[in-house]
Amino acid sequence: MTASSIIEYSNTRVLISKIPEGVAPNKDHFHTVTVTETKPVLEEGSVFVKNVIFSLDPYIRHEFPAGATQTPVIGFGIAKVLSSANPNFPVNSTFFGNLPWETYTTLPSSALALVVPMDLDPEIPISVYNGVLGTSGFTVWDSLRRVADLKAGETIYISSAAGTLGQVAGQLAKRKGLRVIGSAGSDEKVAFLKNALGFDAAFNYKTQDRRSAMTEAVGPKGLDIYYDLVFDNTLDIVLDLLNPHGRVISVGIVAAHQGQSVAAPKNLINILMKQLRFEGYTVYENFDQWGAFCEDMTPLVKSGEIKYAETVVEGGVEVVVETYLNVMRGVYKGKVSVLTGAADL
Ligand SMILES: NC(=O)c1ccc[n+]([C@@H]2O[C@H](COP(=O)([O-])OP(=O)(O)OC[C@H]3O[C@@H](n4cnc5c(N)ncnc54)[C@H](OP(=O)(O)O)[C@@H]3O)[C@@H](O)[C@H]2O)c1
């Protein structure tokens, strides 16, 4: 390499400073630094990318490796290839995958084996590929088809319903002819579920008594499906309200992301007495249906038949921690993304 080919650039990154133990993550668990680096000479198979947009997901604090500090926080996002030594990832191509919270990254071929190349439709905002047309939307679309066994006329209850997954779950269930109930943490979110997304009933789990609010929302026909995104003690109530042959689809654990521990429900006997099904779903082994998902959902999102509320924050890596903490505080509805906005090198 000649001296003139060396390009120095400024890179901002977020490091883990402390592991959150039994508490919700706070600013003391993160440390943001800005360093000057030299554009790398790429090893075969690797790429140098700009991390264009980060997806701020509640699970991120669970990815902190035990005992690790001063290592970058890793979350989902979309990257654009700036230089490449990998023919499968040419310059200017984009992909979705695990990215460190930093502006620029060099990824080896082993890391690229786990990313999803993305053909971004210029008519669709890039943030949507973090949310309803990304793994969040796919998780809901696939889990409802694979394990929920939705039947028209049934009633489904969705927790964290104004979140990214909850919004999609409610609308897809509604399209299948189910009666849809949701809960969220503010009256504004409850109104959004009913007025903008067409939920049949919704309640504020923070201010209303959960058992009476859910019993009233479910009504005399009872509950058939619980699409659980929270995994908290709401399960006790649900087990009592479920009809025979009801299903609990366990998809999210927002309460655990907050450091809350959950006691096992005391009424598990309902599983036997009502012949219930309790099934967990994780997206990671189900990506074989990704193509079908894109074909099905892209036109629905483009036409506005599937609606979404999301937040895109500008300001780059410097604002990622503050924005993530706001996600955990329930400040936003739906997917929250941060654009880096840094110049291409
Ligand atoms: N199984 C899989 O493969 C898979 C794939 C993707 C995501 N997930 C999981 O699915 C869950 C939902 O993901 P998401 O992206 O849609 O997140 P989300 O629901 O948008 O999460 C943020 C929201 O959680 C709510 N919240 C925070 N603490 C809560 C608590 N203690 N009880 C109830 N709600 C609380 C807040 O809304 P309120 O104002 O309503 O409280 C906040 O806005 C997460 O656990 C995520 O990790 C699973």
CSV table of C-alpha atoms and ligand atoms in Angstrom, one decimal:
chain,number,residue,atom,x,y,z
A,1,MET,CA,0.0,0.0,0.0
A,2,THR,CA,1.3,3.5,-0.8
A,3,ALA,CA,1.0,6.3,1.6
A,4,SER,CA,-1.4,8.1,-0.7
A,5,SER,CA,-3.9,5.1,-0.7
A,6,ILE,CA,-4.2,5.3,3.1
A,7,ILE,CA,-7.6,6.8,4.0
A,8,GLU,CA,-8.2,7.9,7.5
A,9,TYR,CA,-11.8,8.3,8.7
A,10,SER,CA,-13.6,9.0,12.0
A,11,ASN,CA,-15.7,6.1,13.4
A,12,THR,CA,-18.1,6.3,16.3
A,13,ARG,CA,-19.1,3.2,18.1
A,14,VAL,CA,-21.0,2.1,21.1
A,15,LEU,CA,-19.3,-0.3,23.5
A,16,ILE,CA,-20.8,-2.4,26.4
A,17,SER,CA,-19.6,-0.9,29.6
A,18,LYS,CA,-21.5,-3.0,32.1
A,19,ILE,CA,-23.9,-6.0,31.8
A,20,PRO,CA,-27.5,-5.2,33.0
A,21,GLU,CA,-28.1,-7.7,35.8
A,22,GLY,CA,-31.8,-8.0,36.8
A,23,VAL,CA,-32.5,-4.4,35.8
A,24,ALA,CA,-33.7,-2.5,32.7
A,25,PRO,CA,-30.7,-1.3,30.6
A,26,ASN,CA,-29.7,2.3,31.4
A,27,LYS,CA,-27.0,4.7,30.1
A,28,ASP,CA,-24.4,3.3,32.5
A,29,HIS,CA,-24.4,0.0,30.5
A,30,PHE,CA,-23.1,1.8,27.4
A,31,HIS,CA,-20.0,3.8,26.4
A,32,THR,CA,-19.8,5.7,23.1
A,33,VAL,CA,-16.4,6.5,21.6
A,34,THR,CA,-15.1,8.2,18.5
A,35,VAL,CA,-11.8,7.0,17.0
A,36,THR,CA,-9.7,7.7,13.9
A,37,GLU,CA,-9.2,4.5,11.9
A,38,THR,CA,-7.5,3.6,8.6
A,39,LYS,CA,-9.5,2.1,5.7
A,40,PRO,CA,-8.6,-1.5,5.8
A,41,VAL,CA,-6.8,-3.7,3.1
A,42,LEU,CA,-9.4,-6.4,2.8
A,43,GLU,CA,-8.7,-10.1,3.2
A,44,GLU,CA,-10.3,-12.4,0.6
A,45,GLY,CA,-14.1,-12.8,1.3
A,46,SER,CA,-14.4,-9.7,3.5
A,47,VAL,CA,-16.1,-6.4,2.9
A,48,PHE,CA,-15.9,-2.9,4.3
A,49,VAL,CA,-19.4,-1.3,4.8
A,50,LYS,CA,-21.2,1.7,6.0
A,51,ASN,CA,-23.9,0.8,8.5
A,52,VAL,CA,-26.7,2.8,7.0
A,53,ILE,CA,-29.5,2.3,9.4
A,54,PHE,CA,-29.8,0.5,12.8
A,55,SER,CA,-32.9,-1.4,14.0
A,56,LEU,CA,-33.3,-0.8,17.8
A,57,ASP,CA,-34.8,-3.9,19.1
A,58,PRO,CA,-35.7,-4.7,22.7
A,59,TYR,CA,-33.7,-8.0,22.7
A,60,ILE,CA,-30.3,-6.3,22.2
A,61,ARG,CA,-29.4,-6.3,25.9
A,62,HIS,CA,-29.7,-10.1,25.8
A,63,GLU,CA,-26.9,-10.2,23.2
A,64,PHE,CA,-24.4,-8.8,25.7
A,65,PRO,CA,-22.0,-11.7,26.2
A,66,ALA,CA,-21.5,-12.7,29.9
A,67,GLY,CA,-18.5,-10.8,31.3
A,68,ALA,CA,-17.9,-8.8,28.1
A,69,THR,CA,-17.2,-5.1,28.4
A,70,GLN,CA,-15.6,-2.7,26.0
A,71,THR,CA,-16.9,-4.9,23.1
A,72,PRO,CA,-19.2,-3.3,20.5
A,73,VAL,CA,-23.0,-3.7,21.0
A,74,ILE,CA,-24.4,-5.7,18.1
A,75,GLY,CA,-27.9,-5.4,16.7
A,76,PHE,CA,-29.8,-5.7,13.4
A,77,GLY,CA,-29.5,-3.2,10.7
A,78,ILE,CA,-28.8,-2.5,7.0
A,79,ALA,CA,-25.3,-2.0,5.6
A,80,LYS,CA,-24.1,-0.8,2.2
A,81,VAL,CA,-20.8,-2.2,0.8
A,82,LEU,CA,-18.2,0.5,0.3
A,83,SER,CA,-15.3,-1.8,-0.8
A,84,SER,CA,-15.4,-5.5,-1.4
A,85,ALA,CA,-13.1,-8.6,-1.7
A,86,ASN,CA,-16.2,-10.8,-2.0
A,87,PRO,CA,-17.9,-11.3,-5.3
A,88,ASN,CA,-21.3,-12.1,-3.6
A,89,PHE,CA,-21.3,-8.6,-2.0
A,90,PRO,CA,-20.3,-6.1,-4.7
A,91,VAL,CA,-19.7,-2.4,-4.0
A,92,ASN,CA,-23.0,-0.6,-3.4
A,93,SER,CA,-24.9,-3.8,-2.6
A,94,THR,CA,-27.0,-3.8,0.6
A,95,PHE,CA,-27.8,-6.4,3.1
A,96,PHE,CA,-29.6,-6.9,6.4
A,97,GLY,CA,-28.0,-8.6,9.4
A,98,ASN,CA,-26.1,-8.3,12.6
A,99,LEU,CA,-24.0,-5.2,12.7
A,100,PRO,CA,-22.0,-3.5,15.4
A,101,TRP,CA,-23.3,-0.2,16.6
A,102,GLU,CA,-20.6,1.8,14.7
A,103,THR,CA,-20.6,3.8,11.5
A,104,TYR,CA,-18.1,1.7,9.5
A,105,THR,CA,-17.4,-2.0,9.8
A,106,THR,CA,-15.2,-4.6,8.2
A,107,LEU,CA,-17.0,-7.9,8.1
A,108,PRO,CA,-15.2,-11.3,7.4
A,109,SER,CA,-16.8,-13.9,5.1
A,110,SER,CA,-17.9,-15.9,8.2
A,111,ALA,CA,-20.1,-12.9,9.3
A,112,LEU,CA,-21.5,-12.5,5.7
A,113,ALA,CA,-22.7,-16.1,5.8
A,114,LEU,CA,-25.4,-14.9,8.2
A,115,VAL,CA,-26.7,-11.8,6.4
A,116,VAL,CA,-29.7,-11.4,4.0
A,117,PRO,CA,-28.9,-9.6,0.7
A,118,MET,CA,-31.6,-6.9,0.2
A,119,ASP,CA,-32.9,-5.5,-3.1
A,120,LEU,CA,-34.3,-2.3,-1.7
A,121,ASP,CA,-37.4,-0.9,-3.5
A,122,PRO,CA,-36.7,2.8,-4.0
A,123,GLU,CA,-40.5,3.4,-3.5
A,124,ILE,CA,-40.3,2.0,0.1
A,125,PRO,CA,-38.5,3.8,2.9
A,126,ILE,CA,-35.4,1.9,4.0
A,127,SER,CA,-36.6,1.8,7.6
A,128,VAL,CA,-39.5,-0.5,6.5
A,129,TYR,CA,-36.9,-3.2,5.8
A,130,ASN,CA,-36.0,-3.1,9.5
A,131,GLY,CA,-39.7,-3.4,10.4
A,132,VAL,CA,-42.8,-4.7,8.7
A,133,LEU,CA,-40.8,-5.9,5.6
A,134,GLY,CA,-37.9,-7.2,7.7
A,135,THR,CA,-37.4,-10.0,10.1
A,136,SER,CA,-40.0,-8.5,12.5
A,137,GLY,CA,-42.7,-8.6,9.9
A,138,PHE,CA,-41.5,-12.0,8.7
A,139,THR,CA,-41.6,-13.4,12.2
A,140,VAL,CA,-45.3,-12.5,12.6
A,141,TRP,CA,-46.2,-13.6,9.0
A,142,ASP,CA,-44.5,-17.0,9.4
A,143,SER,CA,-45.4,-17.7,13.0
A,144,LEU,CA,-49.1,-17.1,12.4
A,145,ARG,CA,-49.1,-19.4,9.4
A,146,ARG,CA,-46.9,-22.1,10.9
A,147,VAL,CA,-48.1,-22.4,14.4
A,148,ALA,CA,-51.1,-20.2,15.3
A,149,ASP,CA,-53.7,-22.1,13.1
A,150,LEU,CA,-55.9,-18.9,12.7
A,151,LYS,CA,-59.5,-19.6,12.1
A,152,ALA,CA,-62.1,-17.0,11.1
A,153,GLY,CA,-64.5,-16.1,14.0
A,154,GLU,CA,-61.9,-16.9,16.7
A,155,THR,CA,-60.6,-14.3,19.1
A,156,ILE,CA,-56.9,-13.5,19.4
A,157,TYR,CA,-55.2,-11.4,22.1
A,158,ILE,CA,-51.9,-9.7,21.4
A,159,SER,CA,-49.6,-8.2,24.0
A,160,SER,CA,-47.2,-5.3,23.2
A,161,ALA,CA,-49.7,-4.8,20.4
A,162,ALA,CA,-48.5,-1.3,19.4
A,163,GLY,CA,-45.0,-2.6,18.9
A,164,THR,CA,-43.5,-3.7,15.6
A,165,LEU,CA,-44.6,-7.3,15.8
A,166,GLY,CA,-47.9,-6.5,17.5
A,167,GLN,CA,-49.1,-4.1,14.8
A,168,VAL,CA,-48.5,-6.7,12.1
A,169,ALA,CA,-50.0,-9.6,14.1
A,170,GLY,CA,-53.2,-7.7,14.7
A,171,GLN,CA,-53.7,-6.7,11.1
A,172,LEU,CA,-52.9,-10.2,9.7
A,173,ALA,CA,-55.3,-11.8,12.1
A,174,LYS,CA,-58.0,-9.3,11.2
A,175,ARG,CA,-57.5,-10.1,7.5
A,176,LYS,CA,-58.1,-13.7,8.4
A,177,GLY,CA,-61.5,-12.8,10.0
A,178,LEU,CA,-60.5,-13.1,13.6
A,179,ARG,CA,-61.7,-10.8,16.4
A,180,VAL,CA,-58.5,-9.0,17.6
A,181,ILE,CA,-57.7,-7.7,21.1
A,182,GLY,CA,-54.5,-5.9,22.1
A,183,SER,CA,-52.9,-4.2,25.1
A,184,ALA,CA,-50.4,-1.4,25.2
A,185,GLY,CA,-48.9,1.0,27.7
A,186,SER,CA,-50.6,4.3,26.9
A,187,ASP,CA,-54.1,5.6,26.1
A,188,GLU,CA,-52.6,7.1,22.9
A,189,LYS,CA,-51.4,3.6,21.8
A,190,VAL,CA,-54.7,2.1,22.7
A,191,ALA,CA,-56.5,4.6,20.6
A,192,PHE,CA,-54.1,4.0,17.7
A,193,LEU,CA,-54.8,0.2,17.9
A,194,LYS,CA,-58.5,0.7,17.7
A,195,ASN,CA,-58.8,3.7,15.3
A,196,ALA,CA,-55.9,3.3,13.0
A,197,LEU,CA,-55.3,-0.5,12.9
A,198,GLY,CA,-58.9,-1.7,13.4
A,199,PHE,CA,-58.4,-3.7,16.6
A,200,ASP,CA,-61.8,-4.7,18.0
A,201,ALA,CA,-60.8,-4.0,21.5
A,202,ALA,CA,-57.7,-2.7,23.3
A,203,PHE,CA,-56.7,-1.8,26.9
A,204,ASN,CA,-54.0,0.1,28.7
A,205,TYR,CA,-52.2,-2.6,30.7
A,206,LYS,CA,-50.5,0.0,32.9
A,207,THR,CA,-53.6,1.8,34.1
A,208,GLN,CA,-56.4,-0.8,33.9
A,209,ASP,CA,-56.9,-3.9,36.0
A,210,ARG,CA,-55.6,-6.5,33.5
A,211,ARG,CA,-58.0,-9.3,34.5
A,212,SER,CA,-61.1,-7.3,34.3
A,213,ALA,CA,-60.0,-5.3,31.2
A,214,MET,CA,-59.1,-8.5,29.3
A,215,THR,CA,-62.2,-10.4,30.5
A,216,GLU,CA,-64.4,-7.5,29.2
A,217,ALA,CA,-62.5,-7.3,25.9
A,218,VAL,CA,-62.7,-11.0,25.3
A,219,GLY,CA,-66.4,-11.1,26.0
A,220,PRO,CA,-68.7,-14.1,26.3
A,221,LYS,CA,-67.2,-16.1,23.4
A,222,GLY,CA,-63.9,-16.5,25.2
A,223,LEU,CA,-60.3,-16.4,24.0
A,224,ASP,CA,-58.8,-18.8,21.4
A,225,ILE,CA,-55.3,-17.5,20.8
A,226,TYR,CA,-52.8,-15.6,22.9
A,227,TYR,CA,-50.0,-14.1,20.7
A,228,ASP,CA,-47.5,-13.4,23.5
A,229,LEU,CA,-44.8,-10.8,22.9
A,230,VAL,CA,-44.2,-10.0,26.6
A,231,PHE,CA,-44.0,-13.2,28.7
A,232,ASP,CA,-45.1,-11.8,32.0
A,233,ASN,CA,-47.8,-12.8,34.5
A,234,THR,CA,-50.5,-12.0,32.0
A,235,LEU,CA,-50.3,-15.7,31.3
A,236,ASP,CA,-52.2,-16.6,34.4
A,237,ILE,CA,-55.2,-14.6,33.2
A,238,VAL,CA,-55.0,-15.9,29.7
A,239,LEU,CA,-54.9,-19.5,30.8
A,240,ASP,CA,-58.2,-18.9,32.7
A,241,LEU,CA,-59.8,-17.2,29.7
A,242,LEU,CA,-58.7,-19.6,26.9
A,243,ASN,CA,-61.4,-21.8,25.3
A,244,PRO,CA,-60.9,-25.5,24.9
A,245,HIS,CA,-58.2,-26.2,22.2
A,246,GLY,CA,-56.9,-22.7,22.6
A,247,ARG,CA,-53.3,-21.8,21.7
A,248,VAL,CA,-50.6,-19.7,23.3
A,249,ILE,CA,-48.0,-18.7,20.8
A,250,SER,CA,-44.9,-17.6,22.6
A,251,VAL,CA,-42.9,-15.2,20.4
A,252,GLY,CA,-41.5,-12.4,22.5
A,253,ILE,CA,-40.1,-11.7,26.0
A,254,VAL,CA,-40.2,-7.9,26.4
A,255,ALA,CA,-40.6,-8.2,30.2
A,256,ALA,CA,-37.4,-10.2,30.4
A,257,HIS,CA,-35.6,-7.6,28.3
A,258,GLN,CA,-36.6,-5.2,31.1
A,259,GLY,CA,-34.9,-7.4,33.7
A,260,GLN,CA,-38.2,-8.7,35.1
A,261,SER,CA,-38.4,-12.4,36.2
A,262,VAL,CA,-41.6,-14.4,35.7
A,263,ALA,CA,-43.0,-16.8,38.2
A,264,ALA,CA,-44.6,-19.9,36.6
A,265,PRO,CA,-48.4,-19.6,36.4
A,266,LYS,CA,-50.2,-21.4,39.2
A,267,ASN,CA,-53.0,-22.5,36.9
A,268,LEU,CA,-51.0,-24.6,34.3
A,269,ILE,CA,-53.6,-27.3,34.9
A,270,ASN,CA,-55.7,-25.5,32.3
A,271,ILE,CA,-53.4,-26.8,29.7
A,272,LEU,CA,-54.5,-30.4,30.4
A,273,MET,CA,-58.2,-29.6,31.3
A,274,LYS,CA,-58.8,-27.5,28.2
A,275,GLN,CA,-56.4,-29.4,25.9
A,276,LEU,CA,-54.4,-26.2,25.2
A,277,ARG,CA,-51.4,-25.9,23.0
A,278,PHE,CA,-48.4,-23.8,24.2
A,279,GLU,CA,-45.8,-23.4,21.5
A,280,GLY,CA,-42.7,-21.3,21.1
A,281,TYR,CA,-41.5,-19.8,17.8
A,282,THR,CA,-38.2,-18.4,16.9
A,283,VAL,CA,-37.5,-17.0,13.4
A,284,TYR,CA,-34.0,-18.3,12.9
A,285,GLU,CA,-34.7,-21.7,11.6
A,286,ASN,CA,-37.6,-20.6,9.3
A,287,PHE,CA,-36.0,-18.3,6.7
A,288,ASP,CA,-36.9,-20.8,3.9
A,289,GLN,CA,-40.2,-18.9,3.5
A,290,TRP,CA,-38.5,-15.5,3.1
A,291,GLY,CA,-39.3,-15.3,-0.6
A,292,ALA,CA,-42.9,-16.1,-0.1
A,293,PHE,CA,-43.1,-13.5,2.6
A,294,CYS,CA,-41.7,-10.8,0.4
A,295,GLU,CA,-44.1,-11.7,-2.4
A,296,ASP,CA,-47.1,-11.7,-0.1
A,297,MET,CA,-46.4,-8.7,2.1
A,298,THR,CA,-44.6,-6.2,-0.2
A,299,PRO,CA,-47.7,-5.3,-2.2
A,300,LEU,CA,-49.8,-5.1,0.9
A,301,VAL,CA,-47.4,-2.6,2.5
A,302,LYS,CA,-47.0,-0.6,-0.7
A,303,SER,CA,-50.7,-0.3,-1.2
A,304,GLY,CA,-51.3,0.7,2.5
A,305,GLU,CA,-53.5,-2.3,3.2
A,306,ILE,CA,-51.0,-3.2,5.9
A,307,LYS,CA,-50.4,-0.1,8.0
A,308,TYR,CA,-47.5,0.6,10.3
A,309,ALA,CA,-46.4,3.3,12.7
A,310,GLU,CA,-42.6,3.6,13.0
A,311,THR,CA,-40.0,6.1,14.1
A,312,VAL,CA,-36.8,7.0,12.2
A,313,VAL,CA,-34.3,9.0,14.3
A,314,GLU,CA,-31.5,10.9,12.6
A,315,GLY,CA,-28.2,11.7,14.3
A,316,GLY,CA,-26.1,8.6,13.8
A,317,VAL,CA,-24.4,6.4,16.3
A,318,GLU,CA,-24.2,9.2,18.8
A,319,VAL,CA,-27.9,9.0,19.5
A,320,VAL,CA,-28.3,5.2,19.4
A,321,VAL,CA,-28.1,4.6,23.1
A,322,GLU,CA,-30.5,7.3,24.1
A,323,THR,CA,-32.9,6.1,21.4
A,324,TYR,CA,-32.6,2.5,22.5
A,325,LEU,CA,-33.4,3.5,26.1
A,326,ASN,CA,-36.5,5.3,24.9
A,327,VAL,CA,-37.6,2.1,23.1
A,328,MET,CA,-37.4,0.3,26.4
A,329,ARG,CA,-39.4,3.1,28.1
A,330,GLY,CA,-42.2,2.6,25.6
A,331,VAL,CA,-41.8,6.1,24.1
A,332,TYR,CA,-42.5,5.0,20.5
A,333,LYS,CA,-44.9,2.9,18.5
A,334,GLY,CA,-43.5,0.2,16.2
A,335,LYS,CA,-40.1,-0.1,14.7
A,336,VAL,CA,-37.5,2.4,15.8
A,337,SER,CA,-34.5,3.0,13.4
A,338,VAL,CA,-31.5,5.2,13.6
A,339,LEU,CA,-30.0,6.6,10.4
A,340,THR,CA,-26.2,7.1,10.4
A,341,GLY,CA,-26.2,9.7,7.7
A,342,ALA,CA,-22.4,9.6,7.5
A,343,ALA,CA,-20.7,10.2,4.2
A,344,ASP,CA,-19.6,7.3,2.1
A,345,LEU,CA,-15.8,6.9,2.1
B,1,LIG,N1,-39.4,-15.2,18.3
B,1,LIG,C1,-38.7,-14.5,17.4
B,1,LIG,O1,-38.1,-15.1,16.5
B,1,LIG,C2,-38.7,-13.0,17.5
B,1,LIG,C3,-38.4,-12.2,16.4
B,1,LIG,C4,-38.4,-10.8,16.5
B,1,LIG,C5,-38.8,-10.3,17.7
B,1,LIG,N2,-39.1,-11.1,18.8
B,1,LIG,C6,-39.4,-10.6,20.1
B,1,LIG,O2,-40.7,-10.1,20.1
B,1,LIG,C7,-40.9,-9.1,21.1
B,1,LIG,C8,-41.6,-7.9,20.5
B,1,LIG,O3,-40.6,-7.3,19.6
B,1,LIG,P1,-40.9,-5.8,18.9
B,1,LIG,O4,-39.8,-5.5,18.1
B,1,LIG,O5,-42.3,-5.8,18.4
B,1,LIG,O6,-40.8,-5.0,20.2
B,1,LIG,P2,-41.9,-3.9,20.8
B,1,LIG,O7,-43.1,-4.6,21.1
B,1,LIG,O8,-42.0,-2.7,19.9
B,1,LIG,O9,-41.1,-3.5,22.1
B,1,LIG,C9,-41.0,-2.3,22.7
B,1,LIG,C10,-42.3,-2.0,23.4
B,1,LIG,O10,-42.4,-3.0,24.5
B,1,LIG,C11,-43.4,-2.5,25.4
B,1,LIG,N3,-43.0,-2.9,26.7
B,1,LIG,C12,-41.8,-2.5,27.3
B,1,LIG,N4,-41.8,-3.1,28.6
B,1,LIG,C13,-42.9,-3.8,28.7
B,1,LIG,C14,-43.5,-4.6,29.7
B,1,LIG,N5,-42.8,-4.8,30.9
B,1,LIG,N6,-44.7,-5.2,29.5
B,1,LIG,C15,-45.3,-5.0,28.4
B,1,LIG,N7,-44.8,-4.3,27.3
B,1,LIG,C16,-43.7,-3.7,27.5
B,1,LIG,C17,-43.4,-1.0,25.2
B,1,LIG,O11,-44.7,-0.6,24.7
B,1,LIG,P3,-45.8,-0.2,25.7
B,1,LIG,O12,-45.9,1.3,25.7
B,1,LIG,O13,-47.0,-0.9,25.1
B,1,LIG,O14,-45.5,-0.7,27.1
B,1,LIG,C18,-42.4,-0.7,24.1
B,1,LIG,O15,-42.8,0.3,23.2
B,1,LIG,C19,-39.5,-8.9,21.6
B,1,LIG,O16,-39.3,-9.6,22.8
B,1,LIG,C20,-38.6,-9.4,20.6
B,1,LIG,O17,-37.3,-9.7,21.0
B,1,LIG,C21,-39.0,-12.4,18.7
